[in-house]
Short mmCIF file of C-alpha atoms in Angstrom, two decimals:
data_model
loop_
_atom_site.label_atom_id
_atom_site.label_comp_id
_atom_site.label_asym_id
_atom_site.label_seq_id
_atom_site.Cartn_x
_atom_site.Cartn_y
_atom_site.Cartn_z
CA UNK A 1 103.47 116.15 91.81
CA UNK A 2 101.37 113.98 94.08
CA UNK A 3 99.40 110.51 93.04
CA UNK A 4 96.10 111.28 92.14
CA UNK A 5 92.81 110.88 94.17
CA UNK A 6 94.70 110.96 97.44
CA UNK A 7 92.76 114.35 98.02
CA UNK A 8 89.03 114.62 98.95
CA UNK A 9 88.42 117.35 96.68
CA UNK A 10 89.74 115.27 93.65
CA UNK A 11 87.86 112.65 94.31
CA UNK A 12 84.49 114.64 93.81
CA UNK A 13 86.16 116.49 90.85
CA UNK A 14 86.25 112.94 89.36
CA UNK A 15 82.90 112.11 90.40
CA UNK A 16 81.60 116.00 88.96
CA UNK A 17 83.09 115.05 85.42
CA UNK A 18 81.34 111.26 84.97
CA UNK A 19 77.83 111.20 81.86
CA UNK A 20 74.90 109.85 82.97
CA UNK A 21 75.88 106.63 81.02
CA UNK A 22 78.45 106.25 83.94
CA UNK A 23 75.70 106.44 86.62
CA UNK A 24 74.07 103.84 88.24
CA UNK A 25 71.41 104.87 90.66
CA UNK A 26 70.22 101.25 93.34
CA UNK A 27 68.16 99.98 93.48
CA UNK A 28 66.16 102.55 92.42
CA UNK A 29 65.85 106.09 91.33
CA UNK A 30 64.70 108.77 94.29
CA UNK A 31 64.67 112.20 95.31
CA UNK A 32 67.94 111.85 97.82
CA UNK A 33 69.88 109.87 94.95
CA UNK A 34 69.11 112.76 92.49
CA UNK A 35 69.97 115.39 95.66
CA UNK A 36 73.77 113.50 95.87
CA UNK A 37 74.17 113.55 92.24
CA UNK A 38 73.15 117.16 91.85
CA UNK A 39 75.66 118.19 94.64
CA UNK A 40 78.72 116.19 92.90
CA UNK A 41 77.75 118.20 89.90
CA UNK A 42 77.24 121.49 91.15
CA UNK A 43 79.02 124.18 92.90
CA UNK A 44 77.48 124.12 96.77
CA UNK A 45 79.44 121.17 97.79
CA UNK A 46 81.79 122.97 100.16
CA UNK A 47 85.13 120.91 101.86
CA UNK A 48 85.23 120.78 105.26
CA UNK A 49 86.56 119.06 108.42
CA UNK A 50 84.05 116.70 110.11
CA UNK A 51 82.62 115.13 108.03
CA UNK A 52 84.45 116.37 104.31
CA UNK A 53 81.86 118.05 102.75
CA UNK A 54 78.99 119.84 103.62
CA UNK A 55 76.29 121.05 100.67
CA UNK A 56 73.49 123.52 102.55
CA UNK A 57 71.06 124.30 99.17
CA UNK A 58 70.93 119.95 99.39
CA UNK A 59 70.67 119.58 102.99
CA UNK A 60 73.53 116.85 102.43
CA UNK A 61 76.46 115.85 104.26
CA UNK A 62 79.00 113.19 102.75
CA UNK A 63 82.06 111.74 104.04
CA UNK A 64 85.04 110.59 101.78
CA UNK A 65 86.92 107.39 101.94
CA UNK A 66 89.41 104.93 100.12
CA UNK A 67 89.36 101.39 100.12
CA UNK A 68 90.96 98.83 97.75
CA UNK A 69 91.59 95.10 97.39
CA UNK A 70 95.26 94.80 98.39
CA UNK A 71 96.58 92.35 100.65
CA UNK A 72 97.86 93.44 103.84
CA UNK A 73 100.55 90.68 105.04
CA UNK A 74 101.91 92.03 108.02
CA UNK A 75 100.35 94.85 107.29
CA UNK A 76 102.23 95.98 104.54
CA UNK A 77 100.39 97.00 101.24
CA UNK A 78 103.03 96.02 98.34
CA UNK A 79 100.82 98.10 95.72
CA UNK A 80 101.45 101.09 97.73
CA UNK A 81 104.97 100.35 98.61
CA UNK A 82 105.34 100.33 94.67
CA UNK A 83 103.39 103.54 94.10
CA UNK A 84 105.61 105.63 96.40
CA UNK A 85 108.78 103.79 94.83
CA UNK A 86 107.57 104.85 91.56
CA UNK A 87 107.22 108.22 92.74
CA UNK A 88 110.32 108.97 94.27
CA UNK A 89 111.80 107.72 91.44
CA UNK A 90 109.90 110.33 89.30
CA UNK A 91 110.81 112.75 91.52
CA UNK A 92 114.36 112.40 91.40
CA UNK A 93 114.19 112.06 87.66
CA UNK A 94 112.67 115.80 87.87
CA UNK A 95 109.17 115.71 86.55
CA UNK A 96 107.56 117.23 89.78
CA UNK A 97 110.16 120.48 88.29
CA UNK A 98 108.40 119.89 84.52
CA UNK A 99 104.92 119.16 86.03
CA UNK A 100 104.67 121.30 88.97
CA UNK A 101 100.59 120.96 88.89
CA UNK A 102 100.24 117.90 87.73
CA UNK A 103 98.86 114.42 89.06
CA UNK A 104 99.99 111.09 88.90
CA UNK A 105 98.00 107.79 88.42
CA UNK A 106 100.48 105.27 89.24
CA UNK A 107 99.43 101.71 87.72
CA UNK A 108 102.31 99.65 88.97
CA UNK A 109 103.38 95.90 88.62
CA UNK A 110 104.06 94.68 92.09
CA UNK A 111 105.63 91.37 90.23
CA UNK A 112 103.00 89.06 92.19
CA UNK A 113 100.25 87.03 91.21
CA UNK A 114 96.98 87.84 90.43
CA UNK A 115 95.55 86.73 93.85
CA UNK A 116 98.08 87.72 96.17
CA UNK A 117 97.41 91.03 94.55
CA UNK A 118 94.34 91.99 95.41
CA UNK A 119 91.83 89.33 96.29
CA UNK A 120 88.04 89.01 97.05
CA UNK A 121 88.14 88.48 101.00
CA UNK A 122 91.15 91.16 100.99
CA UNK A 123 88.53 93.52 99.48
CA UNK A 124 85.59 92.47 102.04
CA UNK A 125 88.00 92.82 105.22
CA UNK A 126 89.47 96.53 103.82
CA UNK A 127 86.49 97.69 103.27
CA UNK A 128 84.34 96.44 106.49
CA UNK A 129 87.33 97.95 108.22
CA UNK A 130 87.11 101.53 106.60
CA UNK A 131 83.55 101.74 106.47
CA UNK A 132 83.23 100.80 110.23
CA UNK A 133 85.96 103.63 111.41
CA UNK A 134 83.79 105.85 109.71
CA UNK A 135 80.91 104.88 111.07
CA UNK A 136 82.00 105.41 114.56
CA UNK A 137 81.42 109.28 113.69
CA UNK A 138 78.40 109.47 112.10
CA UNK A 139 76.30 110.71 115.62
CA UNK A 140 78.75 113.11 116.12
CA UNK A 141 78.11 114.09 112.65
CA UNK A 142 74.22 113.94 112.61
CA UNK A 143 74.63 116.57 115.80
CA UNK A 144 76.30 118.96 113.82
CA UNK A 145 73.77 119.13 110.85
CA UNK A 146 70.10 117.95 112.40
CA UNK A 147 67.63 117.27 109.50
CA UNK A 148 70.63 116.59 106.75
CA UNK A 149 71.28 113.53 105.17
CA UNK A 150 74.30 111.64 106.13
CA UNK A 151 76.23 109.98 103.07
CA UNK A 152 79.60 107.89 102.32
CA UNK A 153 81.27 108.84 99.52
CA UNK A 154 84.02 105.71 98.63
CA UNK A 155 86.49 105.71 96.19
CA UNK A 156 86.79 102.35 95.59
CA UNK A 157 90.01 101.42 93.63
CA UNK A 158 89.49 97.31 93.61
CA UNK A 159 89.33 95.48 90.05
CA UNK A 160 86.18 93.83 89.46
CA UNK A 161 85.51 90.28 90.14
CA UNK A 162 83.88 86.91 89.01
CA UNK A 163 82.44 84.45 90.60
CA UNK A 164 83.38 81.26 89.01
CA UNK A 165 81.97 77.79 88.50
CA UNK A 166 84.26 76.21 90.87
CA UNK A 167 87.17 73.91 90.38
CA UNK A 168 85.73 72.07 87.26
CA UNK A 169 84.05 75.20 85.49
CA UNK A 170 85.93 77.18 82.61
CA UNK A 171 88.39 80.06 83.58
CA UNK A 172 86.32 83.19 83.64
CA UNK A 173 83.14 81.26 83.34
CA UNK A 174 80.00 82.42 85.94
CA UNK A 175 78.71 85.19 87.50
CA UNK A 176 79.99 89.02 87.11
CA UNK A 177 80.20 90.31 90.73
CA UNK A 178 77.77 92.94 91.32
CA UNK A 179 79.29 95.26 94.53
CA UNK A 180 76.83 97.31 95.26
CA UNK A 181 74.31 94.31 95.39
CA UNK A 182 76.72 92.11 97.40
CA UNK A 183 74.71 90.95 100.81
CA UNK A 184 78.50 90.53 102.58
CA UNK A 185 78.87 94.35 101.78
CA UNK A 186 75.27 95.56 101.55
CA UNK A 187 75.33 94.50 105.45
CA UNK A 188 78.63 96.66 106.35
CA UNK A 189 77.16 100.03 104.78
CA UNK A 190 73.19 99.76 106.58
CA UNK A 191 75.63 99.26 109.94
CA UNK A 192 76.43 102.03 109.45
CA UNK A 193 73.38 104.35 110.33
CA UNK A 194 73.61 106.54 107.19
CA UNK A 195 71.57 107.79 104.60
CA UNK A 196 73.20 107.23 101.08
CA UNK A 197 76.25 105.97 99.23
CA UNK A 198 78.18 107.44 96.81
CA UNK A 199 80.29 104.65 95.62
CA UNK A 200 83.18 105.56 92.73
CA UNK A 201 84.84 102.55 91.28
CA UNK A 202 86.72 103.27 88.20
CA UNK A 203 88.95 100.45 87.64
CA UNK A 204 86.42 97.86 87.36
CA UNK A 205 86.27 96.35 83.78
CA UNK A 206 85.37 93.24 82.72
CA UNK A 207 87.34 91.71 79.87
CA UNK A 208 85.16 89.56 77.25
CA UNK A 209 86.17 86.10 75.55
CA UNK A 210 86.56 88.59 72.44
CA UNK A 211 89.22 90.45 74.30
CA UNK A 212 86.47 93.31 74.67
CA UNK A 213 87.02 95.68 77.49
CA UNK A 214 82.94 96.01 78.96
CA UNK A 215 83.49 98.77 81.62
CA UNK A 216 81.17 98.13 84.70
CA UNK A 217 79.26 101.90 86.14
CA UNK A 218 81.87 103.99 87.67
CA UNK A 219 79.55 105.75 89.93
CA UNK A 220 76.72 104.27 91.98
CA UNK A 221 74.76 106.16 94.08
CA UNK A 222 72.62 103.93 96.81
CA UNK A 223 69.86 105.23 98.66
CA UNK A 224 69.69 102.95 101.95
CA UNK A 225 66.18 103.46 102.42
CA UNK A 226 65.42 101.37 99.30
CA UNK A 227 67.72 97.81 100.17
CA UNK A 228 65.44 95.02 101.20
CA UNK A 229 66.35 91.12 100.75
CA UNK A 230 65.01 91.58 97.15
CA UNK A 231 67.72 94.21 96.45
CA UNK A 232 71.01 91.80 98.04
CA UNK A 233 72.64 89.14 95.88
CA UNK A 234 74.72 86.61 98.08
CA UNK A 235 77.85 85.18 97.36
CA UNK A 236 80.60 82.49 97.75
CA UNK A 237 83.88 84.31 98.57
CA UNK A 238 85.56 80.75 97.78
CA UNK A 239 84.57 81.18 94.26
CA UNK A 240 85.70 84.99 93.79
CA UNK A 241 88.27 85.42 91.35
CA UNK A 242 89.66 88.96 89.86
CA UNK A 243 88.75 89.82 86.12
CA UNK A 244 92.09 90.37 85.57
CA UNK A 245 93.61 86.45 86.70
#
């Protein structure tokens, strides 16, 4: 028994078994977005070593990656010090025995609050740091495969976020944080020198007045070619707040 989505392979298994009403193509539709989808879907995606996956029919290469937004004081994640607490403790109570095959989603309490949970600039720093080790690879991975497309395929596992009115505004009052449109992250991922993104993100929910649950796309596939300044939304990390505070 082993937490799930800490495998490459599961993560595109997740990705494979998304509907279209899941899917989010930016900012546009176009031939290499429909080429990345296909390839999650189908059966030519084969795992690999450097970079992950390699799909010939789709001339497509796509490298996977985790980030989250969970504090790192002294560089110590609690959520994942929980998670592997949690699973020892599942362990010893015999369920890897029950549920040999099995895999475990672990959605623990670390007892702290909201923002010392996961937070907005936590987010931004994780993931400029894991996108920008991976980037130091893409040449060497261009070498291998001339002629294929290079893509980043990120399971994200942040909550979604808000940004508010400021100090005097209403709780949970403003603007619904659009990632994948974010200028602060827009600018990490064309850094990079790849193609495409393949960006997973299945814990983001936004929670209405109502108490309504409005789930935000769980997949978005970006083709870089297609970001100008018309495509990038700025803004204020100050005002950032988790849906879930």
């Amino acid at each position: 028994m082993e937490l799930a989505f800490k495998d490459e392979r599961e993560i595109v298994d997740h990705a494979k078994q998304l509907e279209d009403a899941e899917i989010c193509f930016f900012p546009a539709v176009s031939d290499l977005a429909h080429r990345v989808l296909k390839s999650l879907r189908g059966t030519s995606l084969t795992h690999r070593e450097r970079p992950d996956f390699e799909d010939l029919p789709h001339s497509l290469l796509l490298e996977a990656m985790q980030v989250d937004d969970h504090p790192r004081p002294g560089r110590k994640d609690a959520t994942r010090t929980r998670e592997g607490s949690v699973l020892r403790e599942l362990r010893e109570a015999g369920f890897a025995e029950i549920f040999a095959n099995a895999s475990l989603i672990a959605n623990v309490n670390t007892q702290l609050p909201t923002d010392k949970d996961h937070n907005y600039p936590a987010y931004l720093t994780q993931f400029a740091k894991v996108i920008g080790d991976h980037a130091r690879k893409v040449t060497d991975y261009r070498e291998r495969r001339p002629g294929f497309d290079l893509g980043f395929l990120i399971f994200d596992e942040s909550t979604a976020y808000i940004e508010t009115l400021g100090a005097f505004g209403p709780d949970h009052q403003g603007r619904p944080h659009v990632w994948f449109a974010d200028t602060a992250f827009a600018e990490i991922i064309q850094a990079a020198g790849i193609d495409c993104v393949a960006w997973l993100t299945p814990y983001k929910v936004v929670l209405g007045a109502d108490g309504t649950h409005y789930p935000l796309p769980q997949l978005t596939i970006i083709d870089l070619s297609l970001i100008d300044d018309q495509s990038r939304v700025p803004y204020d990390a100050k005002r950032m707040k988790s849906a879930e505070s």
